Amino acid sequence: MTDRETWATRIGFILASIGSAVGLGNIWRFPYQTAEFGGAAFLLVYLLAVVVIGLPAILAEFVVGRRADISAISAFDALDHPGWRAVGALGVFGGFWTLSYYSVVGGWVFRYIGASVTGGYLEAPGEYFGAVSAGPEALALHAAFMLVTVGIVAFGIRGGIEKATKVMVPSIVILLVGLAVYAFTLPGSGAGYQYFLSPDFGALMENYQTVVPAAVGQALFSLSLGFAVMITYASYIDDDENLFVDGGAIALTNTLIGITAGLVVFPLLAVQGGGYGEAGPGAIFVSIPTALSDVPFGSAVGFVFFLIVAVAALSSAISLLEVVVSHLVDTYGFERRRTTVLLGGIVFALGIPSALDTAWLTWFDAIGVNLLLPTAVLLVVVFVGWVLADDAVEEIRKGADGFETVGTVWLWSIRSIVFLAVLGTVALSLFELTGAPL
Ligand code: PFF
């Protein structure tokens, strides 16, 4: 085997992981999930889910990747448990599947950057979204989004992903904070903060059966778990890194960026008259443009907003593609550039139905995010908690002097609360997808 690449710097790994975590999940999915499940109360449960479930789970993926030093499927061979290869395969497949429609949404975002300049969506945002979200143009923009993704991944870990995310992540932070400050100045934005930040515990107690699984699902998706991204990214790091610190920094930054996105989206929704709960997946493509027609510098704000969403989506898409590319490169010795182009083409083809009809996109999303993702997380949790067990604790303690007790607590959290919460999420998704009564 040829020498495998590694990240040039520790911050490079952290920024690439943050780039993967921060994506459509933070800016598109998080606000509308928060709106659908009751505003601030959802935010609170989500924060708890990130700390108690997301963080231990991301560490579990890191442990597998770093210990194995190889991409997600062969990792299980390298750890002497070839019977578990299917778990890696499920993650790789899930990522491939999800990228196919993630890229279609990325294409919509490209379109909205352009339409911000021409003001195209300001006149009749609902009709505009209906007209551009499916069809030949959506297909062409899906192709454009995949092309950029391929263009980055083809250059590898150091030359492509690390270089790109070093610029992308700080840009997202600066521009998003700028927009949040702008949103603060809008008259009428107060109602948005109220909705986003002051929890209604009564409603939470009544609806906890739906709110809790949704918050757990969002935490897993937002931290890029399940699709072997964190296994793959951690396979390129060294043993002297403190995984607790890295994982904590990634989870914290991702959460802060999600909250900042809320501080942009909710004031804008308030300006356009509230109706948070009804916004749904169209929230940023319909409600935000509706608000933009009413605010000062609407077009410029729209341009910056959709630019942020595009950069965030790209830095996540590259991680999904990298998982599959690194599998073929590591396992079969394929040449990276050609493999990346080929896989990009296959992902594009898989996304064709989603680009032509949003009903397909919704279906791909339901299978990918509600079923494949939590199932893959569950299997990794079982593997790390019970199969690797003490070896996992030994691995996580490397480079983490002073965290010995935390290592043990971590393993037990994986075996108890993380396992139960993810199992519950998978079970509920199965009931929902099969329509079985609870
Ligand atoms: N975390 C990304 C987002 O929030 O948009 C989505 C994602 C990327 C999920 C990569 C899973 C993954 F493996």
Short mmCIF file of C-alpha atoms and ligand atoms in Angstrom, two decimals:
data_model
loop_
_atom_site.label_atom_id
_atom_site.label_comp_id
_atom_site.label_asym_id
_atom_site.label_seq_id
_atom_site.Cartn_x
_atom_site.Cartn_y
_atom_site.Cartn_z
CA MET A 1 0.00 0.00 0.00
CA THR A 2 1.16 3.54 -0.68
CA ASP A 3 1.66 5.95 2.20
CA ARG A 4 -1.64 7.28 3.37
CA GLU A 5 -2.18 11.01 3.66
CA THR A 6 -2.73 12.73 7.01
CA TRP A 7 -4.03 16.17 7.91
CA ALA A 8 -1.30 18.79 7.74
CA THR A 9 -2.41 20.28 11.05
CA ARG A 10 -4.65 19.49 13.97
CA ILE A 11 -6.73 22.60 13.33
CA GLY A 12 -7.09 21.37 9.75
CA PHE A 13 -8.82 18.22 11.00
CA ILE A 14 -11.02 20.20 13.38
CA LEU A 15 -12.06 22.72 10.73
CA ALA A 16 -12.78 19.99 8.18
CA SER A 17 -14.98 18.21 10.75
CA ILE A 18 -16.75 21.44 11.60
CA GLY A 19 -17.17 22.04 7.88
CA SER A 20 -18.84 18.66 7.58
CA ALA A 21 -21.05 19.25 10.60
CA VAL A 22 -22.12 22.75 9.60
CA GLY A 23 -24.33 22.40 6.58
CA LEU A 24 -27.87 22.45 5.36
CA GLY A 25 -28.65 20.77 8.68
CA ASN A 26 -27.82 23.94 10.60
CA ILE A 27 -29.26 26.58 8.34
CA TRP A 28 -32.06 24.83 6.48
CA ARG A 29 -33.17 21.93 8.67
CA PHE A 30 -32.52 23.23 12.19
CA PRO A 31 -34.70 26.37 11.98
CA TYR A 32 -37.66 24.57 10.47
CA GLN A 33 -37.38 21.65 12.87
CA THR A 34 -37.23 24.12 15.74
CA ALA A 35 -40.31 25.85 14.36
CA GLU A 36 -42.18 22.62 13.79
CA PHE A 37 -41.48 21.26 17.26
CA GLY A 38 -42.27 24.31 19.33
CA GLY A 39 -39.43 26.84 19.24
CA ALA A 40 -37.23 27.35 22.27
CA ALA A 41 -38.32 24.14 24.03
CA PHE A 42 -36.97 22.17 21.06
CA LEU A 43 -33.76 24.15 21.19
CA LEU A 44 -33.26 23.15 24.79
CA VAL A 45 -33.83 19.44 24.20
CA TYR A 46 -31.56 19.65 21.16
CA LEU A 47 -28.74 21.19 23.20
CA LEU A 48 -29.09 18.44 25.76
CA ALA A 49 -29.10 15.80 23.01
CA VAL A 50 -25.88 17.21 21.53
CA VAL A 51 -24.05 16.97 24.85
CA VAL A 52 -25.43 13.69 26.16
CA ILE A 53 -25.82 11.73 22.92
CA GLY A 54 -24.10 13.49 20.02
CA LEU A 55 -20.78 14.09 21.72
CA PRO A 56 -20.24 10.53 23.00
CA ALA A 57 -21.35 9.20 19.59
CA ILE A 58 -18.91 11.37 17.64
CA LEU A 59 -16.15 10.14 19.95
CA ALA A 60 -17.17 6.56 19.16
CA GLU A 61 -16.67 7.20 15.43
CA PHE A 62 -13.34 8.92 16.10
CA VAL A 63 -12.13 5.92 18.09
CA VAL A 64 -12.95 3.49 15.28
CA GLY A 65 -11.29 5.68 12.64
CA ARG A 66 -8.13 6.56 14.50
CA ARG A 67 -7.53 3.07 15.84
CA ALA A 68 -8.01 1.50 12.41
CA ASP A 69 -6.10 4.14 10.42
CA ILE A 70 -8.04 3.23 7.32
CA SER A 71 -11.32 4.10 5.60
CA ALA A 72 -14.69 3.10 6.96
CA ILE A 73 -15.27 -0.45 5.68
CA SER A 74 -11.75 -1.84 5.92
CA ALA A 75 -11.57 -0.26 9.38
CA PHE A 76 -13.44 -3.24 10.78
CA ASP A 77 -10.92 -5.66 9.24
CA ALA A 78 -8.07 -3.60 10.64
CA LEU A 79 -9.66 -3.89 14.07
CA ASP A 80 -9.89 -7.69 13.66
CA HIS A 81 -13.65 -7.75 13.42
CA PRO A 82 -14.30 -8.39 9.71
CA GLY A 83 -17.82 -9.54 10.53
CA TRP A 84 -18.67 -5.91 11.25
CA ARG A 85 -17.65 -4.65 7.79
CA ALA A 86 -21.34 -4.41 6.94
CA VAL A 87 -21.65 -1.58 9.46
CA GLY A 88 -19.06 0.45 7.57
CA ALA A 89 -20.75 -0.47 4.31
CA LEU A 90 -24.10 0.76 5.61
CA GLY A 91 -22.55 4.09 6.55
CA VAL A 92 -20.82 4.46 3.19
CA PHE A 93 -23.99 3.57 1.33
CA GLY A 94 -26.07 5.95 3.48
CA GLY A 95 -23.69 8.81 2.75
CA PHE A 96 -23.79 8.12 -0.96
CA TRP A 97 -27.58 8.02 -0.86
CA THR A 98 -27.88 11.23 1.14
CA LEU A 99 -25.41 13.15 -1.01
CA SER A 100 -27.59 12.49 -4.06
CA TYR A 101 -30.42 14.74 -2.85
CA TYR A 102 -28.30 16.97 -0.58
CA SER A 103 -26.69 18.08 -3.81
CA VAL A 104 -30.09 18.86 -5.37
CA VAL A 105 -30.85 21.20 -2.45
CA GLY A 106 -27.33 22.62 -2.87
CA GLY A 107 -28.29 23.33 -6.50
CA TRP A 108 -31.37 25.26 -5.33
CA VAL A 109 -29.08 27.32 -3.14
CA PHE A 110 -26.79 28.11 -6.10
CA ARG A 111 -29.85 29.29 -7.95
CA TYR A 112 -30.91 31.53 -5.07
CA ILE A 113 -27.50 33.21 -4.96
CA GLY A 114 -28.02 34.26 -8.56
CA ALA A 115 -31.67 35.16 -8.03
CA SER A 116 -30.65 37.43 -5.15
CA VAL A 117 -28.69 39.51 -7.62
CA THR A 118 -31.53 39.74 -10.12
CA GLY A 119 -34.21 39.94 -7.42
CA GLY A 120 -35.91 37.03 -9.21
CA TYR A 121 -37.55 35.48 -6.17
CA LEU A 122 -38.75 38.68 -4.51
CA GLU A 123 -41.93 39.15 -6.52
CA ALA A 124 -43.68 35.86 -5.73
CA PRO A 125 -41.45 33.64 -3.56
CA GLY A 126 -43.87 30.71 -3.28
CA GLU A 127 -44.42 30.40 -7.02
CA TYR A 128 -40.74 30.94 -7.69
CA PHE A 129 -39.71 28.08 -5.41
CA GLY A 130 -42.39 25.83 -6.94
CA ALA A 131 -41.10 26.62 -10.41
CA VAL A 132 -37.37 26.14 -9.79
CA SER A 133 -37.21 23.34 -7.23
CA ALA A 134 -37.76 20.59 -9.80
CA GLY A 135 -37.09 20.21 -13.51
CA PRO A 136 -34.25 20.49 -16.02
CA GLU A 137 -32.77 23.60 -14.43
CA ALA A 138 -32.74 22.02 -10.98
CA LEU A 139 -30.99 19.08 -12.62
CA ALA A 140 -28.36 21.34 -14.20
CA LEU A 141 -27.70 23.05 -10.88
CA HIS A 142 -27.47 19.69 -9.13
CA ALA A 143 -24.76 18.86 -11.69
CA ALA A 144 -23.01 22.16 -10.96
CA PHE A 145 -23.04 21.50 -7.22
CA MET A 146 -21.59 17.99 -7.74
CA LEU A 147 -18.92 19.40 -10.03
CA VAL A 148 -17.66 21.79 -7.36
CA THR A 149 -17.78 19.00 -4.76
CA VAL A 150 -15.76 16.70 -7.04
CA GLY A 151 -13.35 19.56 -7.78
CA ILE A 152 -12.42 19.81 -4.10
CA VAL A 153 -12.32 16.12 -3.17
CA ALA A 154 -10.20 15.26 -6.20
CA PHE A 155 -7.30 17.19 -4.65
CA GLY A 156 -7.21 14.97 -1.59
CA ILE A 157 -7.09 15.58 2.13
CA ARG A 158 -4.40 18.24 2.39
CA GLY A 159 -4.60 19.82 -1.03
CA GLY A 160 -8.39 19.73 -1.32
CA ILE A 161 -10.49 19.28 1.80
CA GLU A 162 -8.16 20.83 4.37
CA LYS A 163 -7.32 23.84 2.22
CA ALA A 164 -10.94 24.48 1.27
CA THR A 165 -12.45 24.15 4.74
CA LYS A 166 -9.78 26.40 6.26
CA VAL A 167 -11.28 29.23 4.24
CA MET A 168 -14.89 28.05 4.21
CA VAL A 169 -15.54 27.66 7.93
CA PRO A 170 -14.19 31.06 9.05
CA SER A 171 -16.10 32.70 6.17
CA ILE A 172 -19.34 31.09 7.31
CA VAL A 173 -18.80 32.32 10.86
CA ILE A 174 -17.95 35.90 9.91
CA LEU A 175 -20.76 36.34 7.40
CA LEU A 176 -23.36 34.65 9.60
CA VAL A 177 -22.51 36.78 12.62
CA GLY A 178 -22.74 39.84 10.35
CA LEU A 179 -26.23 38.83 9.27
CA ALA A 180 -27.29 38.14 12.87
CA VAL A 181 -26.24 41.66 13.81
CA TYR A 182 -28.14 43.01 10.83
CA ALA A 183 -31.25 40.99 11.81
CA PHE A 184 -31.07 42.51 15.29
CA THR A 185 -31.61 45.97 13.81
CA LEU A 186 -34.84 45.02 12.05
CA PRO A 187 -38.00 46.46 13.52
CA GLY A 188 -40.29 43.66 14.68
CA SER A 189 -37.47 41.14 15.09
CA GLY A 190 -38.15 40.84 18.86
CA ALA A 191 -40.97 38.37 18.34
CA GLY A 192 -38.53 36.07 16.54
CA TYR A 193 -36.11 36.03 19.47
CA GLN A 194 -38.99 35.47 21.83
CA TYR A 195 -40.10 32.42 19.87
CA PHE A 196 -36.60 31.02 19.44
CA LEU A 197 -35.24 31.67 22.92
CA SER A 198 -37.99 31.54 25.52
CA PRO A 199 -39.21 27.99 25.99
CA ASP A 200 -42.81 26.94 26.47
CA PHE A 201 -42.36 24.01 28.88
CA GLY A 202 -46.08 23.22 28.95
CA ALA A 203 -46.07 22.44 25.24
CA LEU A 204 -42.87 20.44 25.67
CA MET A 205 -44.37 18.23 28.38
CA GLU A 206 -47.39 17.58 26.18
CA ASN A 207 -45.41 16.71 23.06
CA TYR A 208 -42.22 15.18 24.40
CA GLN A 209 -42.83 11.93 22.47
CA THR A 210 -42.33 13.76 19.20
CA VAL A 211 -39.98 16.52 20.34
CA VAL A 212 -37.34 14.28 21.94
CA PRO A 213 -36.77 11.91 19.00
CA ALA A 214 -36.75 14.85 16.59
CA ALA A 215 -34.12 16.61 18.70
CA VAL A 216 -31.98 13.47 18.95
CA GLY A 217 -32.27 12.92 15.18
CA GLN A 218 -31.27 16.51 14.51
CA ALA A 219 -28.27 16.23 16.85
CA LEU A 220 -27.02 13.11 15.04
CA PHE A 221 -27.55 14.58 11.57
CA SER A 222 -26.00 17.89 12.48
CA LEU A 223 -22.85 16.27 13.85
CA SER A 224 -22.47 14.27 10.62
CA LEU A 225 -22.82 10.95 12.38
CA GLY A 226 -23.78 7.61 10.85
CA PHE A 227 -22.33 8.01 7.37
CA ALA A 228 -18.80 7.20 8.45
CA VAL A 229 -17.55 10.76 7.90
CA MET A 230 -16.07 11.01 11.36
CA ILE A 231 -14.59 7.52 11.08
CA THR A 232 -12.94 8.49 7.81
CA TYR A 233 -11.74 11.93 8.92
CA ALA A 234 -10.32 10.50 12.16
CA SER A 235 -8.44 7.84 10.22
CA TYR A 236 -6.18 10.64 8.95
CA ILE A 237 -5.12 11.88 12.43
CA ASP A 238 -2.35 10.91 14.81
CA ASP A 239 -2.44 9.22 18.18
CA ASP A 240 -1.30 12.25 20.14
CA GLU A 241 -4.52 14.20 19.62
CA ASN A 242 -6.91 14.58 22.51
CA LEU A 243 -10.19 13.34 21.03
CA PHE A 244 -12.27 14.77 23.88
CA VAL A 245 -11.00 18.26 23.18
CA ASP A 246 -11.37 17.91 19.41
CA GLY A 247 -14.86 16.40 19.68
CA GLY A 248 -15.92 19.06 22.20
CA ALA A 249 -14.64 21.88 20.00
CA ILE A 250 -16.42 20.47 16.95
CA ALA A 251 -19.74 19.95 18.77
CA LEU A 252 -19.60 23.35 20.44
CA THR A 253 -18.77 25.30 17.27
CA ASN A 254 -21.39 23.42 15.29
CA THR A 255 -24.01 24.23 17.91
CA LEU A 256 -23.06 27.89 18.12
CA ILE A 257 -23.28 28.19 14.35
CA GLY A 258 -26.73 26.52 14.42
CA ILE A 259 -27.89 28.98 17.06
CA THR A 260 -26.49 31.91 15.09
CA ALA A 261 -28.39 30.67 12.04
CA GLY A 262 -31.52 30.74 14.22
CA LEU A 263 -30.70 34.31 15.20
CA VAL A 264 -30.76 35.20 11.52
CA VAL A 265 -33.74 33.12 10.40
CA PHE A 266 -36.23 33.74 13.24
CA PRO A 267 -36.05 37.55 13.25
CA LEU A 268 -36.54 37.46 9.46
CA LEU A 269 -39.51 35.12 9.83
CA ALA A 270 -40.89 37.50 12.47
CA VAL A 271 -40.59 40.40 10.05
CA GLN A 272 -42.59 38.51 7.47
CA GLY A 273 -45.35 37.96 9.99
CA GLY A 274 -44.45 34.89 12.05
CA GLY A 275 -46.17 31.63 11.10
CA TYR A 276 -42.99 29.83 12.17
CA GLY A 277 -44.54 26.40 12.48
CA GLU A 278 -45.99 26.36 8.97
CA ALA A 279 -42.76 27.32 7.25
CA GLY A 280 -41.58 23.69 6.82
CA PRO A 281 -38.76 22.71 4.49
CA GLY A 282 -39.56 25.72 2.27
CA ALA A 283 -38.72 28.06 5.17
CA ILE A 284 -35.48 29.42 3.87
CA PHE A 285 -36.56 29.33 0.23
CA VAL A 286 -39.99 30.90 0.63
CA SER A 287 -40.41 32.65 3.97
CA ILE A 288 -36.97 34.26 3.99
CA PRO A 289 -37.38 35.64 0.45
CA THR A 290 -40.82 36.94 1.47
CA ALA A 291 -39.17 38.77 4.36
CA LEU A 292 -36.39 40.05 2.11
CA SER A 293 -38.84 41.96 -0.05
CA ASP A 294 -39.77 44.01 3.04
CA VAL A 295 -36.38 44.82 4.58
CA PRO A 296 -33.64 47.31 3.76
CA PHE A 297 -30.88 45.91 1.48
CA GLY A 298 -33.05 42.83 0.87
CA SER A 299 -31.17 41.63 -2.22
CA ALA A 300 -27.74 42.06 -0.67
CA VAL A 301 -28.84 40.26 2.48
CA GLY A 302 -30.29 37.47 0.37
CA PHE A 303 -27.05 37.17 -1.58
CA VAL A 304 -24.93 36.85 1.55
CA PHE A 305 -27.40 34.49 3.20
CA PHE A 306 -27.54 32.05 0.29
CA LEU A 307 -23.80 32.30 -0.20
CA ILE A 308 -23.34 31.14 3.40
CA VAL A 309 -25.78 28.28 2.85
CA ALA A 310 -23.94 27.24 -0.31
CA VAL A 311 -20.53 27.22 1.36
CA ALA A 312 -21.90 25.30 4.32
CA ALA A 313 -23.57 22.76 2.04
CA LEU A 314 -20.39 22.27 0.01
CA SER A 315 -18.17 21.74 3.03
CA SER A 316 -20.56 18.95 4.11
CA ALA A 317 -20.96 17.45 0.67
CA ILE A 318 -17.20 17.02 0.28
CA SER A 319 -17.13 14.95 3.48
CA LEU A 320 -19.84 12.64 2.19
CA LEU A 321 -18.02 12.10 -1.09
CA GLU A 322 -14.67 11.64 0.67
CA VAL A 323 -16.05 8.67 2.62
CA VAL A 324 -16.72 6.72 -0.57
CA VAL A 325 -13.62 7.91 -2.41
CA SER A 326 -11.31 6.97 0.45
CA HIS A 327 -12.92 3.53 0.62
CA LEU A 328 -12.11 2.79 -3.02
CA VAL A 329 -8.68 4.39 -2.86
CA ASP A 330 -7.64 2.58 0.34
CA THR A 331 -9.17 -0.78 -0.36
CA TYR A 332 -8.61 -1.25 -4.08
CA GLY A 333 -5.76 1.18 -4.69
CA PHE A 334 -7.83 3.22 -7.16
CA GLU A 335 -6.42 6.52 -8.37
CA ARG A 336 -8.04 9.36 -6.41
CA ARG A 337 -8.88 11.85 -9.16
CA ARG A 338 -10.47 9.41 -11.54
CA THR A 339 -12.34 7.72 -8.71
CA THR A 340 -13.71 11.04 -7.50
CA VAL A 341 -14.99 11.99 -10.94
CA LEU A 342 -16.55 8.59 -11.46
CA LEU A 343 -18.29 8.58 -8.09
CA GLY A 344 -19.45 12.16 -8.56
CA GLY A 345 -21.10 11.01 -11.79
CA ILE A 346 -22.86 8.12 -10.06
CA VAL A 347 -24.11 10.35 -7.23
CA PHE A 348 -25.38 12.78 -9.84
CA ALA A 349 -27.32 10.00 -11.57
CA LEU A 350 -28.81 8.83 -8.28
CA GLY A 351 -30.01 12.38 -7.62
CA ILE A 352 -31.84 12.71 -10.96
CA PRO A 353 -35.27 11.64 -9.59
CA SER A 354 -34.93 14.11 -6.68
CA ALA A 355 -34.05 16.92 -9.06
CA LEU A 356 -37.05 16.20 -11.27
CA ASP A 357 -39.67 15.74 -8.57
CA THR A 358 -39.48 16.96 -4.98
CA ALA A 359 -41.61 14.00 -3.84
CA TRP A 360 -38.56 11.83 -4.58
CA LEU A 361 -36.34 14.19 -2.65
CA THR A 362 -38.59 13.92 0.38
CA TRP A 363 -38.52 10.14 0.10
CA PHE A 364 -34.74 9.95 -0.22
CA ASP A 365 -34.45 12.27 2.78
CA ALA A 366 -36.80 10.17 4.89
CA ILE A 367 -34.89 6.95 4.17
CA GLY A 368 -31.45 8.53 4.48
CA VAL A 369 -31.82 10.69 7.53
CA ASN A 370 -34.56 8.92 9.47
CA LEU A 371 -33.58 5.33 8.81
CA LEU A 372 -30.07 4.73 7.43
CA LEU A 373 -28.41 7.34 9.62
CA PRO A 374 -29.69 6.31 13.07
CA THR A 375 -29.35 2.60 12.18
CA ALA A 376 -25.70 3.11 11.28
CA VAL A 377 -25.10 5.11 14.46
CA LEU A 378 -26.76 2.39 16.52
CA LEU A 379 -24.53 -0.32 15.06
CA VAL A 380 -21.37 1.73 15.64
CA VAL A 381 -22.48 2.36 19.22
CA VAL A 382 -22.98 -1.37 19.81
CA PHE A 383 -19.63 -2.12 18.20
CA VAL A 384 -17.73 0.39 20.27
CA GLY A 385 -19.66 -0.20 23.50
CA TRP A 386 -19.55 -3.96 23.58
CA VAL A 387 -17.17 -5.33 20.95
CA LEU A 388 -14.26 -2.89 21.18
CA ALA A 389 -15.15 -2.06 24.79
CA ASP A 390 -11.89 -1.81 26.78
CA ASP A 391 -9.86 -1.29 23.61
CA ALA A 392 -12.06 1.72 22.88
CA VAL A 393 -11.27 3.19 26.28
CA GLU A 394 -7.58 2.56 25.73
CA GLU A 395 -7.77 4.30 22.36
CA ILE A 396 -9.65 7.33 23.60
CA ARG A 397 -7.19 7.82 26.45
CA LYS A 398 -4.30 8.18 24.00
CA GLY A 399 -3.24 11.80 23.86
CA ALA A 400 -5.71 12.57 26.62
CA ASP A 401 -3.73 12.69 29.86
CA GLY A 402 -5.92 13.64 32.77
CA PHE A 403 -9.07 12.32 31.05
CA GLU A 404 -8.78 8.73 32.39
CA THR A 405 -12.03 8.81 34.37
CA VAL A 406 -13.84 10.60 31.58
CA GLY A 407 -12.86 7.69 29.33
CA THR A 408 -14.68 5.22 31.55
CA VAL A 409 -17.70 7.49 31.95
CA TRP A 410 -17.76 7.85 28.18
CA LEU A 411 -17.89 4.07 27.62
CA TRP A 412 -20.74 3.72 30.10
CA SER A 413 -22.66 6.56 28.53
CA ILE A 414 -22.32 4.77 25.17
CA ARG A 415 -23.63 1.56 26.72
CA SER A 416 -26.58 3.21 28.42
CA ILE A 417 -28.12 6.51 27.44
CA VAL A 418 -26.63 6.79 23.96
CA PHE A 419 -27.58 3.21 23.09
CA LEU A 420 -31.14 3.62 24.40
CA ALA A 421 -31.73 7.01 22.79
CA VAL A 422 -30.51 5.89 19.37
CA LEU A 423 -32.39 2.60 19.62
CA GLY A 424 -35.55 4.57 20.42
CA THR A 425 -34.95 6.84 17.43
CA VAL A 426 -34.53 3.87 15.07
CA ALA A 427 -37.65 2.17 16.45
CA LEU A 428 -39.77 5.29 16.08
CA SER A 429 -38.53 5.85 12.54
CA LEU A 430 -39.42 2.29 11.63
CA PHE A 431 -42.92 2.75 13.01
CA GLU A 432 -43.28 5.98 11.10
CA LEU A 433 -41.93 4.70 7.81
CA THR A 434 -43.97 1.51 7.87
CA GLY A 435 -47.05 3.30 9.18
CA ALA A 436 -47.37 0.78 12.01
CA PRO A 437 -49.39 2.02 15.00
CA LEU A 438 -47.43 2.76 18.16
N1 PFF B 1 -24.02 17.60 9.13
C1 PFF B 1 -24.50 17.95 7.83
C2 PFF B 1 -25.49 19.09 7.96
O1 PFF B 1 -25.83 19.46 9.08
O2 PFF B 1 -25.94 19.58 6.94
C3 PFF B 1 -25.15 16.80 7.14
C4 PFF B 1 -24.36 15.55 7.14
C5 PFF B 1 -23.13 15.50 6.51
C6 PFF B 1 -24.85 14.44 7.79
C7 PFF B 1 -22.39 14.34 6.56
C8 PFF B 1 -24.14 13.28 7.84
C9 PFF B 1 -22.92 13.24 7.23
F1 PFF B 1 -22.23 12.16 7.29
#
